Backbone as CSV, one residue per row, in Angstrom:
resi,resn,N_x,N_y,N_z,CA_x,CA_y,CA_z,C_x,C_y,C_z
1,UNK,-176.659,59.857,-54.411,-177.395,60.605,-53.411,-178.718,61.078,-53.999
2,UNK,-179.755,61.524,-52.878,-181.147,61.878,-53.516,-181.289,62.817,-53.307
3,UNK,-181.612,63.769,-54.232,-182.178,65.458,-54.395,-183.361,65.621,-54.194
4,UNK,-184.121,66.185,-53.732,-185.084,66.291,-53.257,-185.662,68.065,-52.728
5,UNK,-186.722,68.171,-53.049,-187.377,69.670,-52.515,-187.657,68.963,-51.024
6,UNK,-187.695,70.316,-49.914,-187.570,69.767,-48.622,-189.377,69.570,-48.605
7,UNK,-189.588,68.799,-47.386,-191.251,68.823,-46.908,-191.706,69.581,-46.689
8,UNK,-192.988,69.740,-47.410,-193.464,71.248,-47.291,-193.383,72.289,-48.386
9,UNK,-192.539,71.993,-49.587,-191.821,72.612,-50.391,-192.834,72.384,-51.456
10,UNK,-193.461,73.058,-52.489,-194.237,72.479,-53.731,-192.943,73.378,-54.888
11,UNK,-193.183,72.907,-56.093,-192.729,73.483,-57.160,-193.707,73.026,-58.430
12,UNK,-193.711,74.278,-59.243,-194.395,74.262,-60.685,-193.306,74.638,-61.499
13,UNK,-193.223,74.319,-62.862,-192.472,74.327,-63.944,-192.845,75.539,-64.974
14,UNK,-191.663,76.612,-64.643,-192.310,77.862,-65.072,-191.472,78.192,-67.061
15,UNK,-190.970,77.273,-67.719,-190.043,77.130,-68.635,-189.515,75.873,-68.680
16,UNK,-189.370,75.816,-69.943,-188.809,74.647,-70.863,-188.095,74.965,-72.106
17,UNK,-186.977,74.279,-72.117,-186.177,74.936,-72.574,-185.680,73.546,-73.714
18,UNK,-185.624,72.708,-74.924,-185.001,71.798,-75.112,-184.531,72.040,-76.517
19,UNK,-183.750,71.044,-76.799,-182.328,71.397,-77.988,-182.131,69.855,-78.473
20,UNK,-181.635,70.093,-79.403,-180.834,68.483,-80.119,-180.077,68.927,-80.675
21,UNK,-179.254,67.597,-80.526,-177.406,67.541,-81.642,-177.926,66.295,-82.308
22,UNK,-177.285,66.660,-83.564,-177.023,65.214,-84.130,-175.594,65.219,-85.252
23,UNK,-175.035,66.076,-85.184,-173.595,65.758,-85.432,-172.473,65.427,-84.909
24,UNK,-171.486,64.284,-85.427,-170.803,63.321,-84.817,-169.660,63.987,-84.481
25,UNK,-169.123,63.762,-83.262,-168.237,64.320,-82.309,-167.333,63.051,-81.982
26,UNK,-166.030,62.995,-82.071,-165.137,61.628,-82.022,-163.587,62.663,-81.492
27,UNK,-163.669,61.881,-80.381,-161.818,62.498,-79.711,-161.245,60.905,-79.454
28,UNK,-159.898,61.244,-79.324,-158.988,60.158,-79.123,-157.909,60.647,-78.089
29,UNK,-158.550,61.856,-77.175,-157.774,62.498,-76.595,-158.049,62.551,-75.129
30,UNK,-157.617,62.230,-73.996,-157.760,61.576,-72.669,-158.188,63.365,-71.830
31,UNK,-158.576,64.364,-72.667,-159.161,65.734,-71.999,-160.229,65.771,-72.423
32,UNK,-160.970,66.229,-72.048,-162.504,66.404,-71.906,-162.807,67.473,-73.050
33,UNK,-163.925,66.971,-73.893,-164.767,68.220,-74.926,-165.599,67.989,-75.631
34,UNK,-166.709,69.385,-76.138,-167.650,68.721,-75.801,-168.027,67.911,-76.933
35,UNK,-169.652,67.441,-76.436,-170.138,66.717,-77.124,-170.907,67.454,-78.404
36,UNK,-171.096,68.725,-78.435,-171.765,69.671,-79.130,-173.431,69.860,-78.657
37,UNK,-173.945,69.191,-77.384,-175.217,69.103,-76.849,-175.086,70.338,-76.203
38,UNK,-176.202,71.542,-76.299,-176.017,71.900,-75.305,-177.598,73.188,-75.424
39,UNK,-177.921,73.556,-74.203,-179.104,74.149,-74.167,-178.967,75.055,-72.931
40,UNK,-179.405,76.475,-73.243,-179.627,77.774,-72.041,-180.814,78.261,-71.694
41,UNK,-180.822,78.533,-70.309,-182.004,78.664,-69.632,-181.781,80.218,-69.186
42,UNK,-182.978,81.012,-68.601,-182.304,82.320,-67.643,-183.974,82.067,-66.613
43,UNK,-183.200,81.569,-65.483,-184.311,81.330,-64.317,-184.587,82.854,-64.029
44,UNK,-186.004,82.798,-63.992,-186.578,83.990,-63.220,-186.324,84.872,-62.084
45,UNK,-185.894,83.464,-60.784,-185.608,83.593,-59.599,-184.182,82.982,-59.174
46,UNK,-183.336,83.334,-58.230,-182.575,82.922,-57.800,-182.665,81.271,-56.898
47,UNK,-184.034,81.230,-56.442,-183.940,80.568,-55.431,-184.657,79.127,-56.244
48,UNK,-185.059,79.439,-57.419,-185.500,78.265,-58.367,-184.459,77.169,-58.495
49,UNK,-184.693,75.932,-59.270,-184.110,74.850,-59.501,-183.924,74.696,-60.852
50,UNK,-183.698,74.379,-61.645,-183.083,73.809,-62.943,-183.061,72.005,-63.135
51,UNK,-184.190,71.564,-63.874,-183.852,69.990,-64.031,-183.215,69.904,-65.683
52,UNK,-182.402,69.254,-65.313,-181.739,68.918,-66.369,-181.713,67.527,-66.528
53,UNK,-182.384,67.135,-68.222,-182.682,65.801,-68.638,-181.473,65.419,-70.122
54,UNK,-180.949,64.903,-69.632,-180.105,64.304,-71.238,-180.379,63.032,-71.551
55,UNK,-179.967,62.913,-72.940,-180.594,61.643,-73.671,-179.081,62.130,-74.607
56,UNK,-178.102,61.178,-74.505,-176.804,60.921,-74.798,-177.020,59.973,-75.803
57,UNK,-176.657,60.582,-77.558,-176.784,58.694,-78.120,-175.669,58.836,-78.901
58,UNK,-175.624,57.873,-79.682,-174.695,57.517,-80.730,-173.726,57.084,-80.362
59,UNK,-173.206,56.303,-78.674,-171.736,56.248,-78.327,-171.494,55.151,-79.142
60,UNK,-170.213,55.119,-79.309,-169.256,54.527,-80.012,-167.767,54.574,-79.818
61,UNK,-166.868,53.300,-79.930,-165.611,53.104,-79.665,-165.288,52.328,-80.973
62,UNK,-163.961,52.682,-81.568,-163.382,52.252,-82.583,-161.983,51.300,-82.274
63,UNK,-162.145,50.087,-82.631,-161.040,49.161,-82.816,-159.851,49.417,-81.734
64,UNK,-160.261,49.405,-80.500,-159.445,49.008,-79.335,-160.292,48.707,-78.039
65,UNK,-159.618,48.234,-77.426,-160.513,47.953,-75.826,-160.444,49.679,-75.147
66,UNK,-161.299,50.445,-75.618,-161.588,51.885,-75.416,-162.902,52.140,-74.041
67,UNK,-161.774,53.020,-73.012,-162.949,53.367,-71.661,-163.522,54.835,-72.512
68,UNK,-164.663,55.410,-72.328,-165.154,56.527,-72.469,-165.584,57.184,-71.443
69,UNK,-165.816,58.815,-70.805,-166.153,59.144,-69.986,-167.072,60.382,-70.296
70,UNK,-168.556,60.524,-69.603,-168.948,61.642,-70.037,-169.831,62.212,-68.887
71,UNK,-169.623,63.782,-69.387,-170.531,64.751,-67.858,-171.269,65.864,-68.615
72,UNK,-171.712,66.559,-67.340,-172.480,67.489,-67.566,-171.817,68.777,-67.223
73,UNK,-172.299,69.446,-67.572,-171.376,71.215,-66.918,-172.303,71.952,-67.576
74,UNK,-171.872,72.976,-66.553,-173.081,73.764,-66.171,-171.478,75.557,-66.380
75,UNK,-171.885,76.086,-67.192,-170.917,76.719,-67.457,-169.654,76.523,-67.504
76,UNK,-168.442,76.293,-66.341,-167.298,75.790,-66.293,-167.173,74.803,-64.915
77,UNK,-168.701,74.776,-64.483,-168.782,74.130,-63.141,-169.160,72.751,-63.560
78,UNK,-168.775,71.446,-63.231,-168.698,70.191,-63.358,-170.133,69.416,-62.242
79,UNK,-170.842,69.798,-62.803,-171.821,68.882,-62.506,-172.174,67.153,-62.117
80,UNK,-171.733,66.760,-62.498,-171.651,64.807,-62.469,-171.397,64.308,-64.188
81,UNK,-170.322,63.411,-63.597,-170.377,62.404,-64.592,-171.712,61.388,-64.809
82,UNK,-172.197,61.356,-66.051,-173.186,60.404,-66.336,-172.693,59.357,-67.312
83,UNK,-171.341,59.527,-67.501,-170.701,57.733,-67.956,-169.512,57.899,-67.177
84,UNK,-169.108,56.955,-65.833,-168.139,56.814,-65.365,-166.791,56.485,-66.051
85,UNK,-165.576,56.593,-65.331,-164.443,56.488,-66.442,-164.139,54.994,-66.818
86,UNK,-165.016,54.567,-65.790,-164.864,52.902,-65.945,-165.947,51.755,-66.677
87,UNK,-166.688,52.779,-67.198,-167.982,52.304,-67.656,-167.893,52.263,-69.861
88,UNK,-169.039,51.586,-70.426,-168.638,51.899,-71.692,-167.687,51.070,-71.991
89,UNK,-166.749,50.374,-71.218,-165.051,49.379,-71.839,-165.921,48.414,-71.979
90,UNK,-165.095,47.835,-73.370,-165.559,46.324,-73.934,-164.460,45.508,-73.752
91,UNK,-164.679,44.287,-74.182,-163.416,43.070,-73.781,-162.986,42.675,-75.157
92,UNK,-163.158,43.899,-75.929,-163.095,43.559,-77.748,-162.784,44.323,-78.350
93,UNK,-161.660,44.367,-79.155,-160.591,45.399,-79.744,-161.876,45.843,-81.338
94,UNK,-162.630,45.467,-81.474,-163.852,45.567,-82.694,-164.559,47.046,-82.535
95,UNK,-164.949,47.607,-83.676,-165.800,48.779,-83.644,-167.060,48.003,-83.114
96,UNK,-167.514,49.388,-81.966,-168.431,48.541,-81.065,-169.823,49.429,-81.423
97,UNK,-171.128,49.842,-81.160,-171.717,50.618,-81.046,-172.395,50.318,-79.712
98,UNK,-172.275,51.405,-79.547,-173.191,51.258,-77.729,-174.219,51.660,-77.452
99,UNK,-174.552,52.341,-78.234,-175.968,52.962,-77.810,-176.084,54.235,-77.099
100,UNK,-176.323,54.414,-76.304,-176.999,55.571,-75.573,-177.480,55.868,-73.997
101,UNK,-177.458,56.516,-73.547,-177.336,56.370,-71.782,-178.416,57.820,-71.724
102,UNK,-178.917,57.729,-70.667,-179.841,59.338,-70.700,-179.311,59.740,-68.773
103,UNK,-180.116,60.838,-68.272,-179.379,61.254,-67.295,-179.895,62.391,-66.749
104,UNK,-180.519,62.619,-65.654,-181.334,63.601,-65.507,-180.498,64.346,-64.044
105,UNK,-180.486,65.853,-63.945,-179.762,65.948,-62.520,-180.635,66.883,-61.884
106,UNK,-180.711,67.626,-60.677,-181.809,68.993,-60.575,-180.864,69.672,-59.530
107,UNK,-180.104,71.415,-60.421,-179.512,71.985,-60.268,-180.151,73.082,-59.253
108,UNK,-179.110,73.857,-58.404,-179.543,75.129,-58.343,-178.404,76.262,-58.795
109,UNK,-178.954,76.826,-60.158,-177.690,77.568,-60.334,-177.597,78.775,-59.236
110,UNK,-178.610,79.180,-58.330,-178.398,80.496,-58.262,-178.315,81.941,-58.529
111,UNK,-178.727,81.630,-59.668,-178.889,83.076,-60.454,-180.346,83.757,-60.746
112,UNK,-180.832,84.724,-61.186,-181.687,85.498,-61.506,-181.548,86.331,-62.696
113,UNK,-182.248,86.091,-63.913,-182.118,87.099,-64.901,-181.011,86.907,-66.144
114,UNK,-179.660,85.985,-65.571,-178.547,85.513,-66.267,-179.297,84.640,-66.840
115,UNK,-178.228,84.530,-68.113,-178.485,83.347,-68.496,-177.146,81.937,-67.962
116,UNK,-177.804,80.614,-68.350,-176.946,79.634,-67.631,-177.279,78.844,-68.658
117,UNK,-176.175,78.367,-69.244,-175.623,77.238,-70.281,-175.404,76.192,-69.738
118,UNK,-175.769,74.750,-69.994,-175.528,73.475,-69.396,-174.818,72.781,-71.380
119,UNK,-174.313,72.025,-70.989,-174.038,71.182,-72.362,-173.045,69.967,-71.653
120,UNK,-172.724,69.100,-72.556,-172.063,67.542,-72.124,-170.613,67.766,-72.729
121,UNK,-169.562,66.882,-72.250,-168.554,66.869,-72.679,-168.208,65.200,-72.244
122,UNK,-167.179,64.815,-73.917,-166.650,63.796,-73.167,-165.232,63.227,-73.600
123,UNK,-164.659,62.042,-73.041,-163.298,61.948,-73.263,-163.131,61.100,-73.546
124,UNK,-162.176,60.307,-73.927,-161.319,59.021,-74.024,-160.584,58.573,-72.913
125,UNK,-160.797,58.166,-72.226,-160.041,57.667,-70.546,-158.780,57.437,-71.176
126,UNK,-158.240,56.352,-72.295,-157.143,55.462,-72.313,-156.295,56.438,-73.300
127,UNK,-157.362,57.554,-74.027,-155.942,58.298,-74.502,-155.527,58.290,-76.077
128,UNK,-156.102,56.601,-76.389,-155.585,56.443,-77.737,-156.939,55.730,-78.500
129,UNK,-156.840,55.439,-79.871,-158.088,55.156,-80.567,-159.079,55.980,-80.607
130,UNK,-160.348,56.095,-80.573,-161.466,57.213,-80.788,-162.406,56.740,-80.096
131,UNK,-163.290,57.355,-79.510,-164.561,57.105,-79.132,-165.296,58.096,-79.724
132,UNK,-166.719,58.432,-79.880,-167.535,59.067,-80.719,-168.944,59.074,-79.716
133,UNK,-169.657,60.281,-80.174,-171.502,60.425,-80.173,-171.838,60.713,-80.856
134,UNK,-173.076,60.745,-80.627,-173.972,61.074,-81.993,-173.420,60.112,-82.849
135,UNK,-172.803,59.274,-82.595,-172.447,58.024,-84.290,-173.417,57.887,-85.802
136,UNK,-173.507,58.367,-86.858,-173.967,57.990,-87.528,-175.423,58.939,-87.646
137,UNK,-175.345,59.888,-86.901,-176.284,61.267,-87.012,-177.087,61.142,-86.063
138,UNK,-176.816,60.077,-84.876,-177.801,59.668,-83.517,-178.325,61.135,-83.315
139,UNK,-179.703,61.439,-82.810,-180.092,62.876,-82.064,-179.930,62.201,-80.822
140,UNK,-179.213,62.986,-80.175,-179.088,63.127,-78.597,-179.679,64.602,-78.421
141,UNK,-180.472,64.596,-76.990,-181.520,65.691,-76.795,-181.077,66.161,-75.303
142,UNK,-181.427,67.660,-74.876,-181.479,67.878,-73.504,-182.454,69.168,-73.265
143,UNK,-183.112,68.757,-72.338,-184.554,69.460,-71.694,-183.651,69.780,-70.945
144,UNK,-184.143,71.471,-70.499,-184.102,72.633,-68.829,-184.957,72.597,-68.567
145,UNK,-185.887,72.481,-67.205,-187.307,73.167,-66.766,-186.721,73.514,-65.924
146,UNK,-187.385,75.225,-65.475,-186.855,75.786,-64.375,-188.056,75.373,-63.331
147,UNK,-188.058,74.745,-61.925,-188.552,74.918,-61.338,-188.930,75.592,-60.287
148,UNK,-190.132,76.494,-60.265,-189.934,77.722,-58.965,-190.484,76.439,-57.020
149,UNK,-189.684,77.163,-56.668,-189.900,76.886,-55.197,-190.200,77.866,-54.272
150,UNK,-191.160,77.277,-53.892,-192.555,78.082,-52.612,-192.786,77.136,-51.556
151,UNK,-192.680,77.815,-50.310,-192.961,77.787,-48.850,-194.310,77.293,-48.549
């Protein structure tokens, strides 16, 4: 689906907010956690927006035909998956390296004055073997800009 400010709507970028990980994070466990990415904003206004940009690297699957799954969250609220649970599987039981996926969403938390934590989390769909980020000290990065919205 497309997000969009309505017609008529302008926005300027009143904050920037960005962070990097680069230590390796590896589960073999079919529950979600995180990736260690993660970056906080405190919007001015309630009625502002939040873009959120990730740059996900280092994925990696170790010696099985391994699905990986990964999202965004926004405190304990689940934002979108940006690697589906079906996405990431190889047709090759081999340590694979995959590279990296990026992912941009534009939130409205709603708040004023709070602060609001976004960071990534991710899983092992199948449960068994490992999948990994950041592989090998990859920097994976994530930008906040709060954007204000005016009439």
């Amino acid at each position: 689906s497309i997000t969009a400010l309505p017609a008529g709507v302008g926005g300027k970028v009143l904050q920037v907010v960005h962070a990097t990980h680069n230590s390796e994070a590896t589960s073999s466990s079919s529950s979600f956690s995180d990736t260690g990415l993660t970056a906080t904003i405190t919007p001015s206004s309630s009625s502002n927006k939040v873009l959120v940009i990730v740059n996900q690297n280092g994925l990696e699957k170790d010696n099985s035909d391994i699905k990986m799954q990964a999202k965004l969250v926004r405190a304990s609220t689940d934002l979108g998956n940006f690697i589906g649970d079906e996405t990431l599987n190889t047709s090759t039981s081999n340590r694979t390296d995959i590279g990296g996926t990026g992912f941009s969403y534009l939130d409205s938390p709603n708040t004023s004055g709070s602060a609001v934590t976004y960071k990534t989390q991710f899983r092992n769909v199948n449960g068994s073997g490992n999948v990994a980020v950041q592989n090998g000290s990859s920097v994976s990065s994530i930008t906040l800009m709060e954007i204000a919205v005016w009439l």
